[in-house]
CSV table of C-alpha atoms in Angstrom, one decimal:
chain,number,residue,atom,x,y,z
A,3,MET,CA,-7.3,12.4,11.6
A,4,LYS,CA,-7.7,15.8,12.9
A,5,LEU,CA,-10.9,18.3,13.5
A,6,ALA,CA,-12.1,20.3,10.8
A,7,LEU,CA,-11.6,24.4,11.2
A,8,ILE,CA,-15.1,24.3,9.8
A,9,ALA,CA,-17.7,21.9,10.3
A,10,ALA,CA,-20.8,23.6,10.0
A,11,VAL,CA,-21.8,22.4,6.0
A,12,SER,CA,-20.3,19.1,6.6
A,13,ALA,CA,-23.4,16.8,6.3
A,14,VAL,CA,-24.1,19.1,3.1
A,15,LEU,CA,-20.9,18.8,1.5
A,16,LEU,CA,-20.6,15.0,2.4
A,17,ALA,CA,-23.6,13.3,0.9
A,18,GLY,CA,-22.2,13.8,-2.4
A,19,CYS,CA,-20.4,10.3,-1.8
A,20,ALA,CA,-20.5,9.1,-5.5
A,21,GLN,CA,-18.0,11.8,-6.1
A,22,SER,CA,-15.0,10.9,-8.0
A,23,VAL,CA,-10.9,11.4,-6.4
A,24,PRO,CA,-9.3,11.6,-9.8
A,25,GLY,CA,-5.9,9.0,-10.5
A,26,ARG,CA,-7.5,6.1,-11.5
A,27,PRO,CA,-9.7,5.0,-14.2
A,28,SER,CA,-12.9,3.8,-13.4
A,29,GLU,CA,-12.7,0.2,-15.1
A,30,SER,CA,-10.5,-2.9,-13.3
A,31,PRO,CA,-8.6,-5.3,-15.3
A,32,ARG,CA,-9.8,-7.4,-12.4
A,33,LEU,CA,-11.1,-10.9,-13.2
A,34,ASP,CA,-12.9,-11.6,-10.0
A,35,PRO,CA,-12.8,-9.7,-6.8
A,36,SER,CA,-11.8,-13.0,-4.5
A,37,LYS,CA,-8.7,-13.1,-6.6
A,38,VAL,CA,-5.8,-11.6,-6.4
A,39,ALA,CA,-5.3,-9.0,-9.8
A,40,GLY,CA,-7.0,-12.1,-11.6
A,41,LEU,CA,-4.6,-14.8,-9.8
A,42,GLU,CA,-5.8,-17.3,-7.1
A,43,ILE,CA,-4.9,-16.5,-4.0
A,44,THR,CA,-2.1,-19.1,-2.7
A,45,THR,CA,-0.3,-19.1,0.4
A,46,GLY,CA,2.9,-21.6,0.0
A,47,GLU,CA,6.3,-20.9,0.7
A,48,SER,CA,7.8,-17.8,-1.0
A,49,GLY,CA,11.5,-16.8,-1.3
A,50,LEU,CA,14.3,-19.0,-3.2
A,51,ARG,CA,13.6,-22.3,-4.6
A,52,PRO,CA,15.0,-25.2,-3.8
A,53,GLY,CA,17.7,-26.1,-6.1
A,54,ALA,CA,17.7,-22.5,-7.8
A,55,PRO,CA,20.4,-22.1,-10.5
A,56,ALA,CA,23.2,-19.7,-9.0
A,57,SER,CA,23.2,-16.3,-10.1
A,58,ASN,CA,26.1,-15.8,-12.9
A,59,ARG,CA,26.0,-12.2,-11.6
A,60,LYS,CA,29.1,-11.3,-8.7
A,61,ALA,CA,29.0,-8.5,-6.5
A,62,ARG,CA,32.4,-6.6,-6.3
A,63,ASN,CA,33.6,-5.9,-2.4
A,64,GLY,CA,31.2,-8.9,-1.3
A,65,ASP,CA,32.2,-11.8,1.2
A,66,GLY,CA,30.6,-14.5,-0.5
A,67,GLY,CA,28.1,-15.1,2.3
A,68,ALA,CA,24.1,-15.8,2.4
A,69,VAL,CA,23.0,-12.2,1.8
A,70,ASP,CA,25.3,-11.6,-1.3
A,71,GLN,CA,24.2,-14.6,-2.6
A,72,LEU,CA,20.6,-13.7,-2.6
A,73,ALA,CA,21.2,-10.6,-3.9
A,74,THR,CA,23.4,-11.4,-6.5
A,75,SER,CA,20.2,-14.1,-7.5
A,76,ALA,CA,17.4,-11.5,-7.0
A,77,VAL,CA,19.4,-9.3,-9.7
A,78,ALA,CA,19.8,-11.7,-12.0
A,79,ASP,CA,16.3,-13.0,-12.2
A,80,VAL,CA,15.3,-9.3,-12.0
A,81,GLU,CA,17.4,-8.6,-15.2
A,82,GLY,CA,16.1,-12.2,-17.0
A,83,TYR,CA,12.4,-10.8,-16.5
A,84,TRP,CA,13.4,-7.6,-18.3
A,85,GLU,CA,15.4,-9.3,-21.1
A,86,GLU,CA,12.3,-11.3,-22.1
A,87,GLN,CA,9.9,-8.4,-21.1
A,88,PHE,CA,11.7,-4.9,-22.6
A,89,PRO,CA,11.6,-5.9,-26.0
A,90,VAL,CA,7.5,-6.4,-25.8
A,91,SER,CA,6.9,-3.6,-24.0
A,92,PHE,CA,9.7,-1.1,-25.3
A,93,ASP,CA,11.1,-2.8,-28.6
A,94,LYS,CA,14.4,-2.5,-27.3
A,95,ASP,CA,16.7,-5.1,-25.9
A,96,PHE,CA,17.5,-4.9,-21.9
A,97,GLU,CA,21.3,-4.6,-21.2
A,98,PRO,CA,22.4,-6.1,-17.7
A,99,VAL,CA,23.6,-3.3,-15.2
A,100,ARG,CA,27.1,-3.0,-15.7
A,101,GLN,CA,28.7,-3.6,-11.9
A,102,LEU,CA,26.9,-4.9,-8.5
A,103,VAL,CA,28.5,-3.8,-5.4
A,104,SER,CA,28.1,-5.1,-2.0
A,105,TYR,CA,29.2,-3.3,1.2
A,106,ASP,CA,29.0,-3.9,5.0
A,107,SER,CA,27.6,-0.3,6.6
A,108,ARG,CA,29.3,-1.1,9.9
A,109,GLY,CA,32.6,-1.6,8.1
A,110,ALA,CA,35.6,0.3,6.7
A,111,ASN,CA,34.2,2.6,4.1
A,112,LEU,CA,33.9,2.5,0.5
A,113,ARG,CA,33.8,5.4,-1.7
A,114,LEU,CA,30.7,4.8,-4.1
A,115,CYS,CA,29.1,6.8,-6.5
A,116,GLY,CA,30.0,9.9,-4.9
A,117,THR,CA,29.2,8.7,-1.7
A,118,ASP,CA,30.4,7.1,1.5
A,119,THR,CA,28.9,3.7,2.8
A,120,LYS,CA,30.2,4.1,6.3
A,121,GLY,CA,26.6,4.3,8.0
A,122,LEU,CA,24.9,4.2,5.1
A,123,VAL,CA,22.3,1.4,5.4
A,124,ASN,CA,20.7,1.6,2.1
A,125,ALA,CA,20.7,-0.2,-1.2
A,126,PHE,CA,20.6,2.0,-4.3
A,127,TYR,CA,20.8,2.5,-8.3
A,128,CYS,CA,23.5,4.4,-9.1
A,129,SER,CA,22.9,6.0,-13.2
A,130,SER,CA,26.4,7.5,-13.8
A,131,ASP,CA,27.9,4.1,-13.2
A,132,ASP,CA,25.1,2.2,-13.7
A,133,VAL,CA,25.5,0.5,-10.5
A,134,VAL,CA,23.4,-1.4,-8.4
A,135,ALA,CA,24.7,-1.6,-4.6
A,136,TRP,CA,23.4,-2.6,-1.4
A,137,ASP,CA,24.0,-2.7,2.2
A,138,ARG,CA,24.9,-6.4,3.5
A,139,GLY,CA,25.5,-5.6,6.9
A,140,GLN,CA,22.4,-4.3,8.5
A,141,LEU,CA,20.2,-3.5,5.4
A,142,LEU,CA,19.1,-6.7,3.8
A,143,PRO,CA,19.8,-9.0,7.1
A,144,SER,CA,16.8,-6.9,8.1
A,145,PHE,CA,14.3,-8.0,6.0
A,146,ASP,CA,13.4,-11.8,5.2
A,147,PRO,CA,14.4,-13.2,1.5
A,148,ILE,CA,11.1,-12.2,-0.1
A,149,SER,CA,11.4,-9.0,0.9
A,150,SER,CA,15.0,-8.5,0.1
A,151,VAL,CA,14.0,-9.3,-3.5
A,152,ALA,CA,11.3,-6.7,-3.4
A,153,VAL,CA,14.2,-4.4,-2.6
A,154,LEU,CA,16.4,-5.0,-5.2
A,155,ALA,CA,13.8,-5.1,-7.8
A,156,HIS,CA,12.9,-1.6,-7.0
A,157,GLU,CA,16.2,-0.8,-7.4
A,158,MET,CA,16.3,-2.7,-10.7
A,159,GLY,CA,13.6,-0.2,-11.9
A,160,HIS,CA,15.9,2.3,-11.4
A,161,ALA,CA,18.0,0.9,-14.0
A,162,VAL,CA,14.9,0.4,-16.0
A,163,GLN,CA,14.2,3.9,-16.1
A,164,PHE,CA,17.4,4.9,-17.1
A,165,ARG,CA,17.4,2.5,-20.3
A,166,LEU,CA,14.5,4.3,-21.1
A,167,GLY,CA,16.0,7.5,-20.8
A,168,ASP,CA,13.3,8.5,-18.4
A,169,GLY,CA,15.5,9.3,-15.1
A,170,GLY,CA,16.7,12.4,-16.3
A,171,ASN,CA,15.1,15.4,-14.6
A,172,ALA,CA,12.3,13.7,-13.4
A,173,PRO,CA,11.0,14.4,-9.8
A,174,SER,CA,12.0,11.9,-7.2
A,175,ILE,CA,8.6,11.2,-6.3
A,176,VAL,CA,7.8,9.9,-10.2
A,177,LYS,CA,11.3,7.9,-10.7
A,178,GLU,CA,10.8,6.2,-7.1
A,179,GLN,CA,6.9,5.0,-7.8
A,180,GLN,CA,7.5,4.5,-11.3
A,181,ALA,CA,10.2,2.0,-9.7
A,182,ASP,CA,7.4,0.7,-7.7
A,183,CYS,CA,5.5,0.0,-10.2
A,184,TYR,CA,8.6,-2.0,-12.0
A,185,ALA,CA,8.7,-3.7,-9.1
A,186,GLY,CA,5.2,-4.9,-9.3
A,187,ASN,CA,5.2,-5.9,-13.0
A,188,TYR,CA,8.4,-8.4,-12.2
A,189,PHE,CA,6.5,-9.9,-9.0
A,190,ARG,CA,3.4,-10.8,-11.7
A,191,TRP,CA,5.9,-12.8,-13.2
A,192,VAL,CA,7.0,-14.6,-10.3
A,193,ALA,CA,3.7,-14.8,-9.2
A,194,GLU,CA,2.6,-16.7,-12.3
A,195,GLY,CA,5.2,-19.4,-11.4
A,196,LYS,CA,7.4,-17.9,-14.4
A,197,SER,CA,10.8,-17.0,-12.3
A,198,GLU,CA,13.6,-20.3,-12.3
A,199,ARG,CA,15.1,-18.8,-8.9
A,200,PHE,CA,12.2,-17.4,-6.8
A,201,ARG,CA,8.6,-18.5,-5.8
A,202,VAL,CA,6.1,-15.9,-4.6
A,203,SER,CA,2.7,-16.3,-2.7
A,204,THR,CA,-0.2,-14.3,-3.7
A,205,GLY,CA,-1.3,-14.2,-0.1
A,206,THR,CA,1.2,-14.4,2.3
A,207,GLY,CA,4.2,-13.7,0.4
A,208,LEU,CA,2.8,-10.9,-1.5
A,209,ASN,CA,1.8,-9.6,2.5
A,210,GLN,CA,5.8,-9.1,2.9
A,211,VAL,CA,6.3,-7.4,-0.1
A,212,LEU,CA,3.7,-5.0,1.0
A,213,ALA,CA,4.4,-4.8,4.5
A,214,THR,CA,8.3,-3.7,3.1
A,215,LEU,CA,7.1,-0.8,1.0
A,216,PHE,CA,5.5,0.2,4.5
A,217,ALA,CA,8.6,-0.1,6.3
A,218,ILE,CA,10.8,1.8,3.7
A,219,ARG,CA,8.2,5.1,3.1
A,220,ASP,CA,8.1,8.4,3.7
A,221,SER,CA,7.7,9.7,7.4
A,222,ALA,CA,4.2,11.0,7.8
A,223,GLY,CA,4.3,14.8,7.3
A,224,GLY,CA,6.5,15.1,4.2
A,225,GLU,CA,5.2,17.1,0.7
A,226,PHE,CA,5.2,14.4,-1.8
A,227,ASP,CA,7.2,16.9,-4.6
A,228,ALA,CA,10.4,17.2,-2.1
A,229,GLN,CA,13.5,16.3,-2.9
A,230,GLY,CA,13.9,12.6,-2.6
A,231,ALA,CA,10.7,12.1,-1.7
A,232,HIS,CA,9.5,8.1,-2.1
A,233,GLY,CA,5.7,8.3,-1.3
A,234,THR,CA,3.8,7.3,1.7
A,235,ALA,CA,2.8,3.4,2.1
A,236,PHE,CA,-0.4,4.2,0.7
A,237,ASP,CA,1.1,5.6,-2.5
A,238,ARG,CA,3.9,3.4,-3.0
A,239,VAL,CA,1.3,0.4,-2.9
A,240,THR,CA,-0.8,1.7,-4.9
A,241,ALA,CA,2.3,2.1,-7.5
A,242,PHE,CA,3.1,-1.6,-6.9
A,243,GLN,CA,-0.3,-2.8,-7.6
A,244,PHE,CA,-0.3,-0.7,-11.1
A,245,GLY,CA,2.8,-2.8,-11.9
A,246,PHE,CA,1.4,-6.0,-10.7
A,247,ALA,CA,-2.4,-6.0,-12.5
A,248,GLU,CA,-1.0,-4.0,-15.7
A,249,ASP,CA,2.0,-3.9,-18.1
A,250,PRO,CA,5.5,-2.0,-17.7
A,251,GLN,CA,3.9,0.7,-19.9
A,252,ARG,CA,1.4,1.7,-17.4
A,253,CYS,CA,4.7,2.5,-15.1
A,254,ALA,CA,6.6,4.3,-17.5
A,255,ARG,CA,3.6,6.4,-18.0
A,256,ILE,CA,3.5,7.7,-14.4
A,257,ASP,CA,4.4,11.2,-14.3
A,258,LEU,CA,4.2,14.2,-11.8
A,259,ALA,CA,0.3,15.1,-12.8
A,260,GLU,CA,-1.0,11.4,-12.6
A,261,ILE,CA,1.0,11.6,-8.9
A,262,THR,CA,-0.5,15.1,-7.8
A,263,LYS,CA,-4.2,13.8,-8.2
A,264,ARG,CA,-3.8,10.6,-6.7
A,265,SER,CA,-1.2,11.4,-3.8
A,266,THR,CA,-2.4,11.2,0.4
A,267,GLN,CA,1.3,12.8,1.3
A,268,GLU,CA,1.3,16.2,2.5
A,269,ALA,CA,2.7,18.5,5.5
A,270,PHE,CA,1.2,18.5,8.7
A,271,GLY,CA,-0.9,21.6,9.5
A,272,GLU,CA,-1.7,23.6,12.3
A,273,GLU,CA,-4.7,22.0,13.2
A,274,ASP,CA,-2.7,18.8,13.1
A,275,GLU,CA,-1.5,19.0,16.7
A,276,ASP,CA,0.2,16.2,19.1
A,277,VAL,CA,-3.0,15.8,21.6
A,278,GLY,CA,-0.1,13.0,23.5
A,279,PHE,CA,-1.1,10.2,20.9
A,280,GLY,CA,1.6,11.3,18.2
A,281,GLN,CA,1.0,14.1,15.6
A,282,GLY,CA,-2.3,14.2,14.0
A,283,ASN,CA,-3.8,11.5,16.0
A,284,LEU,CA,-6.9,12.1,18.1
A,285,ARG,CA,-7.8,10.0,20.9
A,286,VAL,CA,-10.2,7.2,19.7
A,287,ASP,CA,-12.5,6.9,23.2
A,288,ASP,CA,-13.1,10.5,23.2
A,289,GLU,CA,-16.9,11.1,23.1
A,290,ALA,CA,-17.1,14.6,20.8
A,291,GLN,CA,-14.9,12.4,18.2
A,292,LEU,CA,-17.0,9.2,18.2
A,293,LEU,CA,-20.2,11.8,17.3
A,294,ASN,CA,-18.1,13.2,14.9
A,295,LEU,CA,-17.1,10.0,13.4
A,296,LYS,CA,-20.9,9.3,13.5
A,297,ASP,CA,-21.5,12.3,11.4
A,298,THR,CA,-19.1,11.4,8.9
A,299,LEU,CA,-20.5,8.0,8.4
A,300,ARG,CA,-24.5,9.4,8.0
A,301,ALA,CA,-23.2,12.2,5.1
A,302,ALA,CA,-20.7,9.5,3.3
A,303,PHE,CA,-24.0,6.9,3.8
A,304,PRO,CA,-27.1,9.1,3.6
A,305,GLY,CA,-30.6,7.4,4.2
A,306,VAL,CA,-28.9,4.0,6.1
A,307,GLN,CA,-30.4,3.8,9.4
A,308,VAL,CA,-28.4,2.6,12.0
A,309,ARG,CA,-28.6,2.2,15.8
A,310,TRP,CA,-25.7,2.4,18.2
A,311,ASP,CA,-25.5,-0.1,20.8
A,312,GLY,CA,-22.2,-1.1,22.9
A,313,GLN,CA,-24.0,-4.7,23.7
A,314,CYS,CA,-23.6,-5.5,20.3
A,315,ARG,CA,-20.1,-7.1,20.4
A,316,ASP,CA,-19.7,-10.1,17.9
A,317,THR,CA,-16.4,-8.9,16.5
A,318,THR,CA,-13.3,-6.7,18.5
A,319,PRO,CA,-13.2,-3.5,18.5
A,320,SER,CA,-17.0,-3.2,16.6
A,321,SER,CA,-19.3,-5.0,15.6
A,322,TYR,CA,-22.4,-5.1,13.5
A,323,CYS,CA,-25.1,-7.0,14.7
A,324,SER,CA,-28.7,-7.6,12.7
A,325,GLY,CA,-31.1,-5.1,12.7
A,326,GLY,CA,-29.0,-2.3,11.9
A,327,VAL,CA,-27.0,-2.3,15.0
A,328,VAL,CA,-23.0,-1.2,15.6
A,329,GLY,CA,-21.5,-1.6,18.6
A,330,ILE,CA,-18.1,-0.5,19.9
A,331,ASP,CA,-15.4,-1.8,22.5
A,332,LEU,CA,-14.1,1.1,23.7
A,333,ALA,CA,-11.2,-0.7,25.4
A,334,ALA,CA,-10.4,-2.9,22.7
A,335,LEU,CA,-10.7,0.5,20.4
A,336,VAL,CA,-8.2,2.1,22.3
A,337,ARG,CA,-5.9,-1.0,21.6
A,338,LEU,CA,-6.2,-0.9,18.3
A,339,GLY,CA,-5.7,3.0,18.2
A,340,SER,CA,-2.1,2.3,19.5
A,341,ILE,CA,-1.1,1.7,15.1
A,342,GLY,CA,-3.1,5.5,15.1
A,343,ASP,CA,-6.5,6.7,15.2
A,344,PHE,CA,-7.6,6.1,11.5
A,345,ALA,CA,-7.2,2.7,12.1
A,346,ALA,CA,-9.4,2.6,14.8
A,347,PHE,CA,-12.1,4.7,13.5
A,348,GLY,CA,-11.7,2.3,10.2
A,349,SER,CA,-12.6,-0.5,12.0
A,350,VAL,CA,-15.7,1.0,13.2
A,351,ALA,CA,-16.8,2.5,9.9
A,352,SER,CA,-16.3,-0.8,8.4
A,353,ARG,CA,-18.8,-2.0,10.6
A,354,TYR,CA,-21.4,0.7,9.5
A,355,ALA,CA,-20.6,-0.3,6.0
A,356,VAL,CA,-21.6,-3.7,6.6
A,357,ALA,CA,-24.7,-1.9,8.0
A,358,VAL,CA,-25.2,0.0,4.5
A,359,GLN,CA,-24.8,-3.8,2.6
A,360,ASP,CA,-27.8,-5.0,4.8
A,361,SER,CA,-29.8,-2.4,4.4
A,362,LYS,CA,-29.3,-2.6,0.3
A,363,GLY,CA,-30.2,-6.7,0.6
A,364,LEU,CA,-26.6,-7.4,0.0
A,365,PRO,CA,-25.1,-10.4,1.7
A,366,ILE,CA,-23.0,-9.5,4.3
A,367,ASP,CA,-20.9,-12.8,5.2
A,368,GLY,CA,-18.3,-14.1,3.2
A,369,VAL,CA,-15.2,-13.4,1.3
A,370,VAL,CA,-16.6,-10.8,-1.5
A,371,ALA,CA,-18.5,-9.3,1.4
A,372,GLY,CA,-15.6,-8.2,3.0
A,373,GLN,CA,-13.6,-6.8,0.1
A,374,ARG,CA,-17.3,-4.9,-0.4
A,375,THR,CA,-16.4,-3.6,2.9
A,376,ALA,CA,-13.1,-2.9,2.8
A,377,CYS,CA,-14.0,-0.9,-0.7
A,378,LEU,CA,-17.0,1.2,1.1
A,379,THR,CA,-14.6,2.1,4.0
A,380,GLY,CA,-12.1,3.3,1.6
A,381,LEU,CA,-15.5,5.1,0.0
A,382,TRP,CA,-16.2,6.8,3.8
A,383,ALA,CA,-12.5,7.8,3.9
A,384,SER,CA,-12.7,10.0,0.4
A,385,THR,CA,-15.1,11.9,1.9
A,386,ILE,CA,-13.4,13.1,4.9
A,387,VAL,CA,-10.1,14.2,2.7
A,388,ARG,CA,-9.1,17.4,3.2
A,389,GLY,CA,-10.9,20.6,1.7
A,390,ARG,CA,-14.4,18.5,2.3
A,391,ASP,CA,-15.4,20.2,5.9
A,392,ALA,CA,-15.4,17.5,7.6
A,393,ASP,CA,-15.9,16.7,11.3
A,394,LEU,CA,-13.1,14.5,11.2
A,395,ALA,CA,-10.7,14.7,8.4
A,396,ILE,CA,-7.8,12.4,7.3
A,397,SER,CA,-4.3,14.1,8.3
A,398,PRO,CA,-0.8,12.7,6.9
A,399,GLY,CA,-0.2,9.3,7.7
A,400,ASP,CA,-3.2,8.0,8.3
A,401,LEU,CA,-3.8,5.8,5.3
A,402,ASP,CA,-0.6,4.3,6.0
A,403,GLU,CA,-2.4,3.3,9.2
A,404,ALA,CA,-5.2,1.6,6.9
A,405,VAL,CA,-2.5,0.2,5.0
A,406,VAL,CA,-1.0,-1.4,8.2
A,407,GLU,CA,-4.8,-2.6,9.2
A,408,LEU,CA,-5.5,-4.3,6.1
A,409,LEU,CA,-2.5,-6.4,6.2
A,410,SER,CA,-2.5,-7.5,9.6
A,411,ARG,CA,-4.3,-11.5,9.9
A,412,ASP,CA,-7.2,-10.0,12.0
A,413,SER,CA,-8.1,-7.1,9.5
A,414,LEU,CA,-11.6,-5.7,10.7
A,415,ILE,CA,-11.6,-2.6,7.6
A,416,ALA,CA,-11.8,-5.9,5.1
A,417,GLY,CA,-14.0,-8.2,7.1
A,418,ASP,CA,-17.3,-9.4,6.5
A,419,ALA,CA,-20.3,-9.5,9.2
A,420,LYS,CA,-18.3,-12.1,11.2
A,421,GLY,CA,-14.9,-10.5,10.7
A,422,ALA,CA,-13.8,-13.3,8.4
A,423,THR,CA,-11.3,-11.8,5.5
A,424,ILE,CA,-9.4,-12.7,2.1
A,425,PRO,CA,-6.2,-14.2,2.9
A,426,SER,CA,-4.7,-11.5,0.7
A,427,GLY,CA,-3.2,-8.4,2.1
A,428,PHE,CA,-3.0,-7.3,-1.5
A,429,ALA,CA,-6.3,-7.4,-2.4
A,430,ARG,CA,-7.9,-6.2,0.7
A,431,VAL,CA,-5.9,-2.9,0.3
A,432,GLU,CA,-6.8,-2.9,-3.2
A,433,ALA,CA,-10.5,-3.0,-2.3
A,434,PHE,CA,-10.1,-0.4,0.1
A,435,ARG,CA,-8.1,2.2,-2.2
A,436,ASP,CA,-11.0,1.0,-5.5
A,437,GLY,CA,-13.4,2.9,-3.1
A,438,PHE,CA,-10.8,5.8,-2.3
A,439,LEU,CA,-9.7,6.6,-5.4
A,440,THR,CA,-13.4,6.5,-7.4
A,441,GLY,CA,-15.3,7.8,-4.4
A,442,SER,CA,-18.7,5.6,-5.8
A,443,ALA,CA,-20.7,2.9,-4.0
A,444,ASP,CA,-21.5,1.9,-7.3
A,445,THR,CA,-18.4,1.0,-7.7
A,446,CYS,CA,-18.2,-1.1,-4.6
A,447,THR,CA,-21.6,-2.7,-5.0
A,448,THR,CA,-20.9,-3.8,-8.8
A,449,ARG,CA,-17.4,-4.8,-8.9
A,450,TYR,CA,-17.3,-6.7,-5.3
A,451,ARG,CA,-20.4,-8.8,-6.0
């Protein structure tokens, strides 16, 4: 986060908290706010099914080991999904990729699609040769099995683009977010139990998949329209969730105009100085910054009376106590701030969001209350985007910090008054995103009820 250059009129500008951030329709396909895009929350095993059929695909240059077996099974499974879905969504047959190639980035060099594989810790699709390739030496072993499947489902998303004729000259960010979205399509199919090879729980399993998108995000401070851009974790998770909740045609519609409207990826500015906590991060226990935070919360939720009392310590690092009281444990806030300042300030905003709900007579305990809290916290975040002249403003990487916090077991941003959360990071991130992209309190209080 950063200090705004101009803060004098922040309260006036931020009072209009129903203002929309473009990029997502206001209606939601969700059937139940306590579910994952309409599916029940499950916490079982994720990965290769016991007794799953062997893959009929072979990898050139492979070693036949466990990593290659998993990778070829993943590609075969994703191809099975697209062979089933392609005619339905695009009225044409899906042709399997021509070749799979495995390599060890630590071993002998292999020239592939004009690229040297030595030292290349990556997985990629090459349209010129219609090849999916992966590093079995360092990349895939660094992930758990279901995350490795996610990496390869993304690469197969590029093969889908090529078969649709959409790869071409599209900007990198469009290609990458379409591929994330197509991966979401596939994982919906797996979550519905339709894959004969893989299974994924909608709780812990999808959490792992979303954490993978965080791990392979662009670094904070890059421009979304730069060559090779893939997107922030927040933007990549958004694209994946579009695919999981909707059909492949939704993914094909992702274009630069849409991404421009909803992207949170931007370069650091002169105001994003490093004050000792990493570029763009503020000292979270600084009294002046906490006063600025409180000002932005009052502006985002006008008319809500909140009293601040450090003795209110029901949850960590910030708490809501009955009667409109919010408390902060500064030492605990600093510890959470090690993720980044937004994770810390977002936790405080979440307790303010509980106060907002209490003031409206809404339930403040239970799964739905926690989801409503995440949505309202996202709404607050939408009021401090750059250009709103708030006392604090979001800086590059802040919403990725929100993703990390929302995927954590003890997420407070998506917690009810007692800190209890829905056991699905996917659902938590989706609720936060609903508030951020619509900027509407009505969305939060009607969708999550």
